[in-house]
PDB file of C-alpha atoms in Angstrom:
ATOM      1  CA  UNK A  28     -57.346  65.467 -40.665  1.00 90.00           C
ATOM      2  CA  UNK A  29     -57.200  69.227 -40.208  1.00 96.00           C
ATOM      3  CA  UNK A  30     -54.116  70.395 -42.123  1.00 98.00           C
ATOM      4  CA  UNK A  31     -52.992  69.389 -45.617  1.00 98.00           C
ATOM      5  CA  UNK A  32     -50.139  70.721 -47.732  1.00 98.00           C
ATOM      6  CA  UNK A  33     -49.759  70.584 -51.511  1.00 98.00           C
ATOM      7  CA  UNK A  34     -46.556  70.654 -53.566  1.00 98.00           C
ATOM      8  CA  UNK A  35     -45.454  70.362 -57.192  1.00 98.00           C
ATOM      9  CA  UNK A  36     -42.270  68.526 -58.049  1.00 96.00           C
ATOM     10  CA  UNK A  37     -40.234  67.542 -61.100  1.00 93.00           C
ATOM     11  CA  UNK A  38     -40.944  68.913 -64.560  1.00 94.00           C
ATOM     12  CA  UNK A  39     -43.754  71.438 -64.795  1.00 96.00           C
ATOM     13  CA  UNK A  40     -46.891  70.611 -66.781  1.00 97.00           C
ATOM     14  CA  UNK A  41     -49.817  72.775 -67.956  1.00 98.00           C
ATOM     15  CA  UNK A  42     -52.706  72.180 -65.577  1.00 98.00           C
ATOM     16  CA  UNK A  43     -50.667  71.991 -62.381  1.00 98.00           C
ATOM     17  CA  UNK A  44     -52.150  75.303 -61.268  1.00 98.00           C
ATOM     18  CA  UNK A  45     -55.668  74.016 -61.887  1.00 98.00           C
ATOM     19  CA  UNK A  46     -54.811  71.033 -59.694  1.00 98.00           C
ATOM     20  CA  UNK A  47     -53.379  73.246 -56.932  1.00 98.00           C
ATOM     21  CA  UNK A  48     -56.568  75.309 -57.055  1.00 98.00           C
ATOM     22  CA  UNK A  49     -58.741  72.203 -56.726  1.00 98.00           C
ATOM     23  CA  UNK A  50     -56.705  70.840 -53.815  1.00 98.00           C
ATOM     24  CA  UNK A  51     -56.775  74.117 -51.865  1.00 98.00           C
ATOM     25  CA  UNK A  52     -60.448  74.866 -52.395  1.00 98.00           C
ATOM     26  CA  UNK A  53     -61.595  71.296 -51.776  1.00 98.00           C
ATOM     27  CA  UNK A  54     -59.735  71.305 -48.483  1.00 98.00           C
ATOM     28  CA  UNK A  55     -61.195  74.658 -47.480  1.00 98.00           C
ATOM     29  CA  UNK A  56     -64.676  73.451 -48.478  1.00 98.00           C
ATOM     30  CA  UNK A  57     -64.264  70.599 -46.005  1.00 98.00           C
ATOM     31  CA  UNK A  58     -63.069  72.908 -43.225  1.00 98.00           C
ATOM     32  CA  UNK A  59     -59.337  72.228 -43.392  1.00 98.00           C
ATOM     33  CA  UNK A  60     -56.318  74.493 -43.174  1.00 98.00           C
ATOM     34  CA  UNK A  61     -54.438  74.337 -46.459  1.00 98.00           C
ATOM     35  CA  UNK A  62     -50.742  74.978 -47.049  1.00 98.00           C
ATOM     36  CA  UNK A  63     -48.597  75.339 -50.146  1.00 98.00           C
ATOM     37  CA  UNK A  64     -44.999  74.126 -50.231  1.00 98.00           C
ATOM     38  CA  UNK A  65     -42.735  76.137 -52.520  1.00 98.00           C
ATOM     39  CA  UNK A  66     -40.115  74.420 -54.718  1.00 97.00           C
ATOM     40  CA  UNK A  67     -41.270  70.873 -54.047  1.00 97.00           C
ATOM     41  CA  UNK A  68     -39.330  68.695 -51.627  1.00 98.00           C
ATOM     42  CA  UNK A  69     -36.521  71.256 -51.453  1.00 96.00           C
ATOM     43  CA  UNK A  70     -38.992  73.798 -50.085  1.00 97.00           C
ATOM     44  CA  UNK A  71     -40.251  71.257 -47.580  1.00 98.00           C
ATOM     45  CA  UNK A  72     -36.722  70.836 -46.255  1.00 98.00           C
ATOM     46  CA  UNK A  73     -36.134  74.605 -46.186  1.00 97.00           C
ATOM     47  CA  UNK A  74     -39.436  75.364 -44.501  1.00 97.00           C
ATOM     48  CA  UNK A  75     -40.829  77.346 -47.441  1.00 98.00           C
ATOM     49  CA  UNK A  76     -44.399  76.518 -46.499  1.00 98.00           C
ATOM     50  CA  UNK A  77     -47.212  79.040 -46.534  1.00 97.00           C
ATOM     51  CA  UNK A  78     -50.855  78.959 -45.554  1.00 98.00           C
ATOM     52  CA  UNK A  79     -53.190  79.215 -48.531  1.00 98.00           C
ATOM     53  CA  UNK A  80     -56.627  80.788 -48.458  1.00 97.00           C
ATOM     54  CA  UNK A  81     -59.143  80.576 -51.279  1.00 97.00           C
ATOM     55  CA  UNK A  82     -58.025  83.882 -52.804  1.00 97.00           C
ATOM     56  CA  UNK A  83     -54.456  82.565 -53.116  1.00 97.00           C
ATOM     57  CA  UNK A  84     -55.579  80.342 -55.984  1.00 98.00           C
ATOM     58  CA  UNK A  85     -57.823  82.850 -57.739  1.00 98.00           C
ATOM     59  CA  UNK A  86     -57.168  83.479 -61.437  1.00 97.00           C
ATOM     60  CA  UNK A  87     -54.674  80.649 -61.872  1.00 98.00           C
ATOM     61  CA  UNK A  88     -56.751  77.905 -63.526  1.00 98.00           C
ATOM     62  CA  UNK A  89     -55.788  79.223 -66.979  1.00 98.00           C
ATOM     63  CA  UNK A  90     -52.071  79.661 -66.291  1.00 97.00           C
ATOM     64  CA  UNK A  91     -49.303  77.271 -67.287  1.00 97.00           C
ATOM     65  CA  UNK A  92     -46.389  76.409 -65.015  1.00 97.00           C
ATOM     66  CA  UNK A  93     -46.945  76.230 -61.263  1.00 98.00           C
ATOM     67  CA  UNK A  94     -47.430  79.045 -58.758  1.00 98.00           C
ATOM     68  CA  UNK A  95     -45.743  76.841 -56.144  1.00 98.00           C
ATOM     69  CA  UNK A  96     -42.638  76.542 -58.358  1.00 97.00           C
ATOM     70  CA  UNK A  97     -40.870  73.247 -58.871  1.00 95.00           C
ATOM     71  CA  UNK A  98     -37.445  71.798 -58.269  1.00 89.00           C
ATOM     72  CA  UNK A  99     -35.628  68.496 -58.109  1.00 87.00           C
ATOM     73  CA  UNK A 100     -34.214  67.915 -54.641  1.00 92.00           C
ATOM     74  CA  UNK A 101     -30.986  66.015 -54.067  1.00 93.00           C
ATOM     75  CA  UNK A 102     -31.264  66.609 -50.317  1.00 96.00           C
ATOM     76  CA  UNK A 103     -34.597  64.802 -50.164  1.00 97.00           C
ATOM     77  CA  UNK A 104     -32.907  61.691 -51.545  1.00 96.00           C
ATOM     78  CA  UNK A 105     -31.007  61.435 -48.251  1.00 97.00           C
ATOM     79  CA  UNK A 106     -32.345  60.257 -44.897  1.00 97.00           C
ATOM     80  CA  UNK A 107     -31.029  63.418 -43.298  1.00 97.00           C
ATOM     81  CA  UNK A 108     -32.927  65.592 -45.745  1.00 97.00           C
ATOM     82  CA  UNK A 109     -36.177  63.708 -45.267  1.00 98.00           C
ATOM     83  CA  UNK A 110     -35.832  63.951 -41.491  1.00 98.00           C
ATOM     84  CA  UNK A 111     -35.545  67.737 -41.737  1.00 98.00           C
ATOM     85  CA  UNK A 112     -38.548  67.824 -44.076  1.00 98.00           C
ATOM     86  CA  UNK A 113     -40.612  65.827 -41.575  1.00 98.00           C
ATOM     87  CA  UNK A 114     -39.643  68.158 -38.758  1.00 98.00           C
ATOM     88  CA  UNK A 115     -40.730  71.167 -40.822  1.00 98.00           C
ATOM     89  CA  UNK A 116     -44.163  69.607 -41.353  1.00 98.00           C
ATOM     90  CA  UNK A 117     -44.423  68.744 -37.657  1.00 98.00           C
ATOM     91  CA  UNK A 118     -43.830  72.371 -36.699  1.00 97.00           C
ATOM     92  CA  UNK A 119     -46.997  73.360 -38.556  1.00 98.00           C
ATOM     93  CA  UNK A 120     -49.007  70.294 -37.623  1.00 98.00           C
ATOM     94  CA  UNK A 121     -49.441  69.209 -41.237  1.00 98.00           C
ATOM     95  CA  UNK A 122     -51.079  65.776 -41.307  1.00 98.00           C
ATOM     96  CA  UNK A 123     -51.349  64.976 -45.007  1.00 98.00           C
ATOM     97  CA  UNK A 124     -49.740  65.775 -48.344  1.00 98.00           C
ATOM     98  CA  UNK A 125     -50.824  66.081 -51.969  1.00 98.00           C
ATOM     99  CA  UNK A 126     -47.879  65.702 -54.343  1.00 98.00           C
ATOM    100  CA  UNK A 127     -48.377  66.744 -57.973  1.00 98.00           C
ATOM    101  CA  UNK A 128     -45.799  65.282 -60.340  1.00 97.00           C
ATOM    102  CA  UNK A 129     -44.530  62.086 -61.960  1.00 96.00           C
ATOM    103  CA  UNK A 130     -42.465  59.007 -61.158  1.00 94.00           C
ATOM    104  CA  UNK A 131     -39.726  60.865 -59.272  1.00 95.00           C
ATOM    105  CA  UNK A 132     -42.260  62.767 -57.195  1.00 97.00           C
ATOM    106  CA  UNK A 133     -44.114  59.571 -56.298  1.00 98.00           C
ATOM    107  CA  UNK A 134     -40.896  57.726 -55.464  1.00 97.00           C
ATOM    108  CA  UNK A 135     -39.986  60.439 -52.974  1.00 97.00           C
ATOM    109  CA  UNK A 136     -43.495  60.439 -51.506  1.00 97.00           C
ATOM    110  CA  UNK A 137     -43.464  56.644 -51.140  1.00 98.00           C
ATOM    111  CA  UNK A 138     -40.157  56.608 -49.261  1.00 98.00           C
ATOM    112  CA  UNK A 139     -41.266  59.524 -47.075  1.00 98.00           C
ATOM    113  CA  UNK A 140     -44.506  57.748 -46.175  1.00 98.00           C
ATOM    114  CA  UNK A 141     -42.697  54.515 -45.350  1.00 97.00           C
ATOM    115  CA  UNK A 142     -40.295  56.357 -43.044  1.00 98.00           C
ATOM    116  CA  UNK A 143     -42.636  58.819 -41.334  1.00 97.00           C
ATOM    117  CA  UNK A 144     -46.189  57.677 -42.066  1.00 97.00           C
ATOM    118  CA  UNK A 145     -47.558  61.007 -43.271  1.00 97.00           C
ATOM    119  CA  UNK A 146     -50.460  60.084 -45.604  1.00 98.00           C
ATOM    120  CA  UNK A 147     -49.703  61.251 -49.140  1.00 98.00           C
ATOM    121  CA  UNK A 148     -51.745  61.099 -52.333  1.00 98.00           C
ATOM    122  CA  UNK A 149     -50.273  61.988 -55.709  1.00 98.00           C
ATOM    123  CA  UNK A 150     -51.785  63.671 -58.742  1.00 98.00           C
ATOM    124  CA  UNK A 151     -50.330  62.681 -62.149  1.00 98.00           C
ATOM    125  CA  UNK A 152     -48.657  65.880 -63.365  1.00 98.00           C
ATOM    126  CA  UNK A 153     -46.428  65.213 -66.388  1.00 97.00           C
ATOM    127  CA  UNK A 154     -46.744  65.890 -70.111  1.00 97.00           C
ATOM    128  CA  UNK A 155     -45.379  62.416 -70.961  1.00 96.00           C
ATOM    129  CA  UNK A 156     -48.580  60.490 -70.127  1.00 97.00           C
ATOM    130  CA  UNK A 157     -46.431  57.574 -68.986  1.00 95.00           C
ATOM    131  CA  UNK A 158     -47.831  56.966 -65.490  1.00 97.00           C
ATOM    132  CA  UNK A 159     -49.602  53.701 -64.790  1.00 97.00           C
ATOM    133  CA  UNK A 160     -52.984  54.126 -63.077  1.00 98.00           C
ATOM    134  CA  UNK A 161     -54.572  56.873 -65.161  1.00 98.00           C
ATOM    135  CA  UNK A 162     -55.724  57.145 -68.768  1.00 97.00           C
ATOM    136  CA  UNK A 163     -54.192  60.599 -69.119  1.00 98.00           C
ATOM    137  CA  UNK A 164     -51.777  62.740 -67.136  1.00 98.00           C
ATOM    138  CA  UNK A 165     -52.118  66.447 -66.402  1.00 98.00           C
ATOM    139  CA  UNK A 166     -50.442  68.455 -69.171  1.00 98.00           C
ATOM    140  CA  UNK A 167     -50.414  65.751 -71.853  1.00 98.00           C
ATOM    141  CA  UNK A 168     -53.306  67.130 -73.882  1.00 98.00           C
ATOM    142  CA  UNK A 169     -51.876  70.647 -73.848  1.00 98.00           C
ATOM    143  CA  UNK A 170     -48.433  69.392 -74.904  1.00 98.00           C
ATOM    144  CA  UNK A 171     -49.998  67.502 -77.810  1.00 97.00           C
ATOM    145  CA  UNK A 172     -51.877  70.561 -79.013  1.00 97.00           C
ATOM    146  CA  UNK A 173     -48.795  72.767 -78.680  1.00 97.00           C
ATOM    147  CA  UNK A 174     -46.669  70.312 -80.651  1.00 97.00           C
ATOM    148  CA  UNK A 175     -49.363  69.827 -83.287  1.00 97.00           C
ATOM    149  CA  UNK A 176     -49.582  73.556 -83.903  1.00 97.00           C
ATOM    150  CA  UNK A 177     -45.836  73.609 -84.568  1.00 97.00           C
ATOM    151  CA  UNK A 178     -45.946  70.490 -86.758  1.00 97.00           C
ATOM    152  CA  UNK A 179     -48.765  71.946 -88.853  1.00 96.00           C
ATOM    153  CA  UNK A 180     -46.664  75.048 -89.521  1.00 97.00           C
ATOM    154  CA  UNK A 181     -43.587  72.998 -90.343  1.00 96.00           C
ATOM    155  CA  UNK A 182     -45.645  70.969 -92.809  1.00 94.00           C
ATOM    156  CA  UNK A 183     -46.478  74.160 -94.685  1.00 95.00           C
ATOM    157  CA  UNK A 184     -42.843  75.016 -95.248  1.00 95.00           C
ATOM    158  CA  UNK A 185     -41.965  71.374 -95.920  1.00 94.00           C
ATOM    159  CA  UNK A 186     -44.539  71.252 -98.697  1.00 94.00           C
ATOM    160  CA  UNK A 187     -43.473  74.620-100.106  1.00 95.00           C
ATOM    161  CA  UNK A 188     -39.857  73.477-100.525  1.00 94.00           C
ATOM    162  CA  UNK A 189     -40.294  69.705-101.023  1.00 92.00           C
ATOM    163  CA  UNK A 190     -38.389  69.023 -97.811  1.00 94.00           C
ATOM    164  CA  UNK A 191     -38.029  66.048 -95.503  1.00 94.00           C
ATOM    165  CA  UNK A 192     -38.407  67.173 -91.883  1.00 96.00           C
ATOM    166  CA  UNK A 193     -37.365  65.235 -88.793  1.00 97.00           C
ATOM    167  CA  UNK A 194     -39.235  66.732 -85.837  1.00 98.00           C
ATOM    168  CA  UNK A 195     -38.170  65.855 -82.293  1.00 98.00           C
ATOM    169  CA  UNK A 196     -40.728  65.943 -79.494  1.00 98.00           C
ATOM    170  CA  UNK A 197     -40.335  65.221 -75.777  1.00 96.00           C
ATOM    171  CA  UNK A 198     -40.418  61.648 -74.525  1.00 94.00           C
ATOM    172  CA  UNK A 199     -37.169  60.337 -73.083  1.00 91.00           C
ATOM    173  CA  UNK A 200     -38.744  57.046 -71.988  1.00 91.00           C
ATOM    174  CA  UNK A 201     -42.196  57.288 -73.517  1.00 93.00           C
ATOM    175  CA  UNK A 202     -43.538  57.726 -77.038  1.00 95.00           C
ATOM    176  CA  UNK A 203     -47.030  58.933 -76.151  1.00 96.00           C
ATOM    177  CA  UNK A 204     -46.454  62.499 -77.344  1.00 97.00           C
ATOM    178  CA  UNK A 205     -44.761  61.343 -80.559  1.00 97.00           C
ATOM    179  CA  UNK A 206     -47.542  58.882 -81.398  1.00 96.00           C
ATOM    180  CA  UNK A 207     -50.372  61.347 -80.793  1.00 96.00           C
ATOM    181  CA  UNK A 208     -48.571  64.106 -82.699  1.00 95.00           C
ATOM    182  CA  UNK A 209     -47.636  61.755 -85.490  1.00 95.00           C
ATOM    183  CA  UNK A 210     -51.215  60.659 -85.984  1.00 95.00           C
ATOM    184  CA  UNK A 211     -52.734  64.106 -85.574  1.00 96.00           C
ATOM    185  CA  UNK A 212     -50.063  65.777 -87.688  1.00 95.00           C
ATOM    186  CA  UNK A 213     -50.207  63.290 -90.535  1.00 94.00           C
ATOM    187  CA  UNK A 214     -46.591  62.158 -90.149  1.00 94.00           C
ATOM    188  CA  UNK A 215     -45.175  59.579 -92.529  1.00 93.00           C
ATOM    189  CA  UNK A 216     -43.463  57.777 -89.647  1.00 94.00           C
ATOM    190  CA  UNK A 217     -43.094  57.911 -85.868  1.00 96.00           C
ATOM    191  CA  UNK A 218     -40.015  56.747 -83.956  1.00 96.00           C
ATOM    192  CA  UNK A 219     -40.479  55.946 -80.252  1.00 96.00           C
ATOM    193  CA  UNK A 220     -38.498  54.219 -77.455  1.00 94.00           C
ATOM    194  CA  UNK A 221     -41.073  51.426 -77.086  1.00 93.00           C
ATOM    195  CA  UNK A 222     -40.603  50.024 -80.587  1.00 92.00           C
ATOM    196  CA  UNK A 223     -37.439  49.472 -82.610  1.00 92.00           C
ATOM    197  CA  UNK A 224     -37.404  51.302 -85.919  1.00 93.00           C
ATOM    198  CA  UNK A 225     -34.333  50.711 -88.065  1.00 93.00           C
ATOM    199  CA  UNK A 226     -32.708  53.271 -90.316  1.00 94.00           C
ATOM    200  CA  UNK A 227     -33.432  50.909 -93.214  1.00 94.00           C
ATOM    201  CA  UNK A 228     -37.156  51.154 -92.443  1.00 93.00           C
ATOM    202  CA  UNK A 229     -36.948  54.948 -92.383  1.00 94.00           C
ATOM    203  CA  UNK A 230     -35.131  55.061 -95.720  1.00 93.00           C
ATOM    204  CA  UNK A 231     -37.595  52.659 -97.354  1.00 92.00           C
ATOM    205  CA  UNK A 232     -40.518  54.674 -96.025  1.00 91.00           C
ATOM    206  CA  UNK A 233     -39.103  57.899 -97.443  1.00 90.00           C
ATOM    207  CA  UNK A 234     -38.420  56.262-100.800  1.00 86.00           C
ATOM    208  CA  UNK A 235     -41.965  54.961-100.910  1.00 85.00           C
ATOM    209  CA  UNK A 236     -43.426  58.312 -99.911  1.00 78.00           C
ATOM    210  CA  UNK A 237     -41.490  60.070-102.671  1.00 73.00           C
ATOM    211  CA  UNK A 238     -43.571  58.196-105.255  1.00 75.00           C
ATOM    212  CA  UNK A 239     -46.741  60.001-104.167  1.00 76.00           C
ATOM    213  CA  UNK A 240     -45.565  62.937-102.035  1.00 83.00           C
ATOM    214  CA  UNK A 241     -43.104  65.773-102.488  1.00 86.00           C
ATOM    215  CA  UNK A 242     -42.507  66.328 -98.746  1.00 92.00           C
ATOM    216  CA  UNK A 243     -42.396  64.178 -95.616  1.00 93.00           C
ATOM    217  CA  UNK A 244     -42.511  64.586 -91.836  1.00 96.00           C
ATOM    218  CA  UNK A 245     -41.050  62.066 -89.404  1.00 96.00           C
ATOM    219  CA  UNK A 246     -41.777  62.578 -85.699  1.00 97.00           C
ATOM    220  CA  UNK A 247     -39.063  61.359 -83.313  1.00 97.00           C
ATOM    221  CA  UNK A 248     -39.372  60.932 -79.556  1.00 97.00           C
ATOM    222  CA  UNK A 249     -36.197  62.230 -77.890  1.00 96.00           C
ATOM    223  CA  UNK A 250     -35.532  58.829 -76.322  1.00 94.00           C
ATOM    224  CA  UNK A 251     -35.569  56.776 -79.531  1.00 95.00           C
ATOM    225  CA  UNK A 252     -32.854  54.124 -79.657  1.00 94.00           C
ATOM    226  CA  UNK A 253     -31.397  55.510 -82.912  1.00 94.00           C
ATOM    227  CA  UNK A 254     -30.646  58.855 -81.255  1.00 95.00           C
ATOM    228  CA  UNK A 255     -31.925  62.389 -81.517  1.00 96.00           C
ATOM    229  CA  UNK A 256     -33.804  63.697 -84.553  1.00 96.00           C
ATOM    230  CA  UNK A 257     -30.640  65.487 -85.690  1.00 97.00           C
ATOM    231  CA  UNK A 258     -28.567  62.310 -85.416  1.00 96.00           C
ATOM    232  CA  UNK A 259     -31.159  60.241 -87.237  1.00 96.00           C
ATOM    233  CA  UNK A 260     -31.459  62.818 -90.004  1.00 96.00           C
ATOM    234  CA  UNK A 261     -27.699  62.762 -90.602  1.00 95.00           C
ATOM    235  CA  UNK A 262     -27.617  58.965 -90.724  1.00 95.00           C
ATOM    236  CA  UNK A 263     -30.532  58.792 -93.142  1.00 94.00           C
ATOM    237  CA  UNK A 264     -29.123  61.578 -95.274  1.00 92.00           C
ATOM    238  CA  UNK A 265     -25.811  59.703 -95.596  1.00 92.00           C
ATOM    239  CA  UNK A 266     -27.570  56.496 -96.588  1.00 92.00           C
ATOM    240  CA  UNK A 267     -29.774  58.116 -99.222  1.00 89.00           C
ATOM    241  CA  UNK A 268     -26.872  60.263-100.474  1.00 82.00           C
ATOM    242  CA  UNK A 269     -28.955  62.364-102.852  1.00 79.00           C
ATOM    243  CA  UNK A 270     -28.100  66.072-103.120  1.00 73.00           C
ATOM    244  CA  UNK A 271     -31.481  66.799-104.690  1.00 71.00           C
ATOM    245  CA  UNK A 272     -33.258  65.934-101.425  1.00 82.00           C
ATOM    246  CA  UNK A 273     -33.488  68.678 -98.803  1.00 92.00           C
ATOM    247  CA  UNK A 274     -33.340  67.425 -95.191  1.00 94.00           C
ATOM    248  CA  UNK A 275     -34.220  69.577 -92.182  1.00 96.00           C
ATOM    249  CA  UNK A 276     -34.568  68.990 -88.450  1.00 97.00           C
ATOM    250  CA  UNK A 277     -36.574  70.810 -85.774  1.00 97.00           C
ATOM    251  CA  UNK A 278     -36.450  70.146 -82.039  1.00 97.00           C
ATOM    252  CA  UNK A 279     -39.583  71.473 -80.335  1.00 97.00           C
ATOM    253  CA  UNK A 280     -38.114  71.257 -76.829  1.00 94.00           C
ATOM    254  CA  UNK A 281     -39.585  72.952 -73.788  1.00 95.00           C
ATOM    255  CA  UNK A 282     -42.240  74.837 -75.734  1.00 96.00           C
ATOM    256  CA  UNK A 283     -44.278  71.676 -75.138  1.00 96.00           C
ATOM    257  CA  UNK A 284     -44.308  72.274 -71.380  1.00 95.00           C
ATOM    258  CA  UNK A 285     -45.621  75.809 -71.438  1.00 96.00           C
ATOM    259  CA  UNK A 286     -48.818  77.614 -72.298  1.00 96.00           C
ATOM    260  CA  UNK A 287     -52.361  77.819 -71.053  1.00 98.00           C
ATOM    261  CA  UNK A 288     -53.807  74.348 -70.343  1.00 98.00           C
ATOM    262  CA  UNK A 289     -56.537  72.999 -72.569  1.00 98.00           C
ATOM    263  CA  UNK A 290     -60.041  72.486 -71.255  1.00 98.00           C
ATOM    264  CA  UNK A 291     -59.374  68.753 -71.031  1.00 98.00           C
ATOM    265  CA  UNK A 292     -56.302  69.302 -68.838  1.00 98.00           C
ATOM    266  CA  UNK A 293     -58.142  71.741 -66.594  1.00 98.00           C
ATOM    267  CA  UNK A 294     -60.945  69.241 -66.047  1.00 98.00           C
ATOM    268  CA  UNK A 295     -58.539  66.361 -65.383  1.00 98.00           C
ATOM    269  CA  UNK A 296     -56.431  68.436 -62.982  1.00 98.00           C
ATOM    270  CA  UNK A 297     -59.486  69.642 -61.082  1.00 98.00           C
ATOM    271  CA  UNK A 298     -60.927  66.148 -60.702  1.00 98.00           C
ATOM    272  CA  UNK A 299     -57.613  64.677 -59.554  1.00 98.00           C
ATOM    273  CA  UNK A 300     -57.056  67.511 -57.081  1.00 98.00           C
ATOM    274  CA  UNK A 301     -60.445  67.049 -55.482  1.00 98.00           C
ATOM    275  CA  UNK A 302     -60.017  63.253 -55.441  1.00 98.00           C
ATOM    276  CA  UNK A 303     -56.658  63.582 -53.704  1.00 98.00           C
ATOM    277  CA  UNK A 304     -58.059  65.612 -50.813  1.00 98.00           C
ATOM    278  CA  UNK A 305     -61.183  63.504 -50.430  1.00 98.00           C
ATOM    279  CA  UNK A 306     -59.021  60.383 -50.639  1.00 98.00           C
ATOM    280  CA  UNK A 307     -56.955  61.591 -47.696  1.00 98.00           C
ATOM    281  CA  UNK A 308     -60.178  62.276 -45.802  1.00 97.00           C
ATOM    282  CA  UNK A 309     -61.400  58.718 -46.410  1.00 97.00           C
ATOM    283  CA  UNK A 310     -58.138  57.099 -45.262  1.00 97.00           C
ATOM    284  CA  UNK A 311     -56.351  56.611 -48.579  1.00 97.00           C
ATOM    285  CA  UNK A 312     -52.556  57.007 -48.489  1.00 97.00           C
ATOM    286  CA  UNK A 313     -49.380  56.184 -50.380  1.00 97.00           C
ATOM    287  CA  UNK A 314     -51.212  56.215 -53.710  1.00 98.00           C
ATOM    288  CA  UNK A 315     -52.138  58.325 -56.739  1.00 98.00           C
ATOM    289  CA  UNK A 316     -55.561  59.646 -57.694  1.00 98.00           C
ATOM    290  CA  UNK A 317     -56.093  59.086 -61.410  1.00 98.00           C
ATOM    291  CA  UNK A 318     -58.944  58.803 -63.891  1.00 98.00           C
ATOM    292  CA  UNK A 319     -59.629  55.549 -65.750  1.00 98.00           C
ATOM    293  CA  UNK A 320     -62.693  55.235 -68.012  1.00 97.00           C
ATOM    294  CA  UNK A 321     -63.913  58.557 -66.582  1.00 97.00           C
ATOM    295  CA  UNK A 322     -63.909  57.222 -63.011  1.00 98.00           C
ATOM    296  CA  UNK A 323     -61.612  58.183 -60.132  1.00 98.00           C
ATOM    297  CA  UNK A 324     -59.187  55.364 -59.310  1.00 98.00           C
ATOM    298  CA  UNK A 325     -56.566  55.161 -56.543  1.00 98.00           C
ATOM    299  CA  UNK A 326     -53.394  53.306 -57.540  1.00 98.00           C
ATOM    300  CA  UNK A 327     -50.553  52.522 -55.140  1.00 98.00           C
ATOM    301  CA  UNK A 328     -47.321  54.451 -55.645  1.00 98.00           C
ATOM    302  CA  UNK A 329     -45.593  51.095 -55.965  1.00 98.00           C
ATOM    303  CA  UNK A 330     -47.681  50.219 -59.033  1.00 98.00           C
ATOM    304  CA  UNK A 331     -47.390  53.721 -60.499  1.00 98.00           C
ATOM    305  CA  UNK A 332     -43.608  53.530 -60.274  1.00 97.00           C
ATOM    306  CA  UNK A 333     -42.960  49.924 -61.280  1.00 97.00           C
ATOM    307  CA  UNK A 334     -45.659  49.084 -63.828  1.00 97.00           C
ATOM    308  CA  UNK A 335     -45.390  50.144 -67.446  1.00 93.00           C
ATOM    309  CA  UNK A 336     -48.134  51.935 -69.312  1.00 94.00           C
ATOM    310  CA  UNK A 337     -47.977  50.447 -72.817  1.00 91.00           C
ATOM    311  CA  UNK A 338     -48.600  52.372 -76.001  1.00 92.00           C
ATOM    312  CA  UNK A 339     -51.758  51.610 -77.930  1.00 87.00           C
ATOM    313  CA  UNK A 340     -50.500  49.442 -80.796  1.00 85.00           C
ATOM    314  CA  UNK A 341     -53.651  50.172 -82.803  1.00 90.00           C
ATOM    315  CA  UNK A 342     -52.607  53.814 -82.935  1.00 90.00           C
ATOM    316  CA  UNK A 343     -49.192  52.872 -84.334  1.00 88.00           C
ATOM    317  CA  UNK A 344     -50.915  50.701 -86.928  1.00 90.00           C
ATOM    318  CA  UNK A 345     -53.244  53.573 -87.807  1.00 93.00           C
ATOM    319  CA  UNK A 346     -50.286  55.874 -88.450  1.00 90.00           C
ATOM    320  CA  UNK A 347     -48.809  53.302 -90.814  1.00 88.00           C
ATOM    321  CA  UNK A 348     -52.098  52.864 -92.664  1.00 92.00           C
ATOM    322  CA  UNK A 349     -52.852  56.575 -93.004  1.00 90.00           C
ATOM    323  CA  UNK A 350     -49.333  57.533 -94.115  1.00 84.00           C
ATOM    324  CA  UNK A 351     -49.416  55.708 -97.459  1.00 80.00           C
TER     325      UNK A 351
END
């Protein structure tokens, strides 16, 4: 294999640049020509592919976002679009791909490999930490620390005014961010898509907390079955129906995706990037390079996409114990 291209797709995550850097420099170290594809699969279709030398990835390891940009491609979902993308790669003689992203990115890579046979290895780039085949995903640790900083500040004002805060964090299908933030931020309760938490349980928890605490924080994953943090707050407020209690809601939103990656994310991204290139060299394909128990593991795209990564129930129990 002489030519490899790297792309980032889907939602951005802190550490993607560190991964790009590792992919490019590992390839160059092994004597390959390295290419960067702008705007993910859309850029592949449009031929926005550029050769990358070592200097192209200088001074990016500490930057959030992705220098290759990212986009979701509707064209790539079609056979016609994928055919054009393949032809663009053929023009440059690109023989392998490294795709940094999540489930959607890997689904596209899997279909593309099955149709055209270009070996592809993924790197788990998503703040949600919901990809099977790796203990942690690139960007998760940074997102947790960003959210925790905000939660700590909200706790200060909650305590100053005896308020009940409902704080919404990202996690449409996964509660990993909410659970980690809830534990680290000392939340009284965490609401996540994986477990059903009734409004009655929330109300009882708040009533119990009021006996020993003057303020409370409840962390809500955006995909919780009861709705958004704002919707849940209104429902709870109507049930409690006490004008002396002050309810507030904060949605942290996309602040969780930005910022300089933590040391942990930089290390993870660098290891996965190197593993992806060396995996392609050793004949691996149609799989993701992840880290499990501090060892590099290759997991098929099929398993990454179809298998669930369950929450640690002990962590949920710990939140309940420590919130009394």
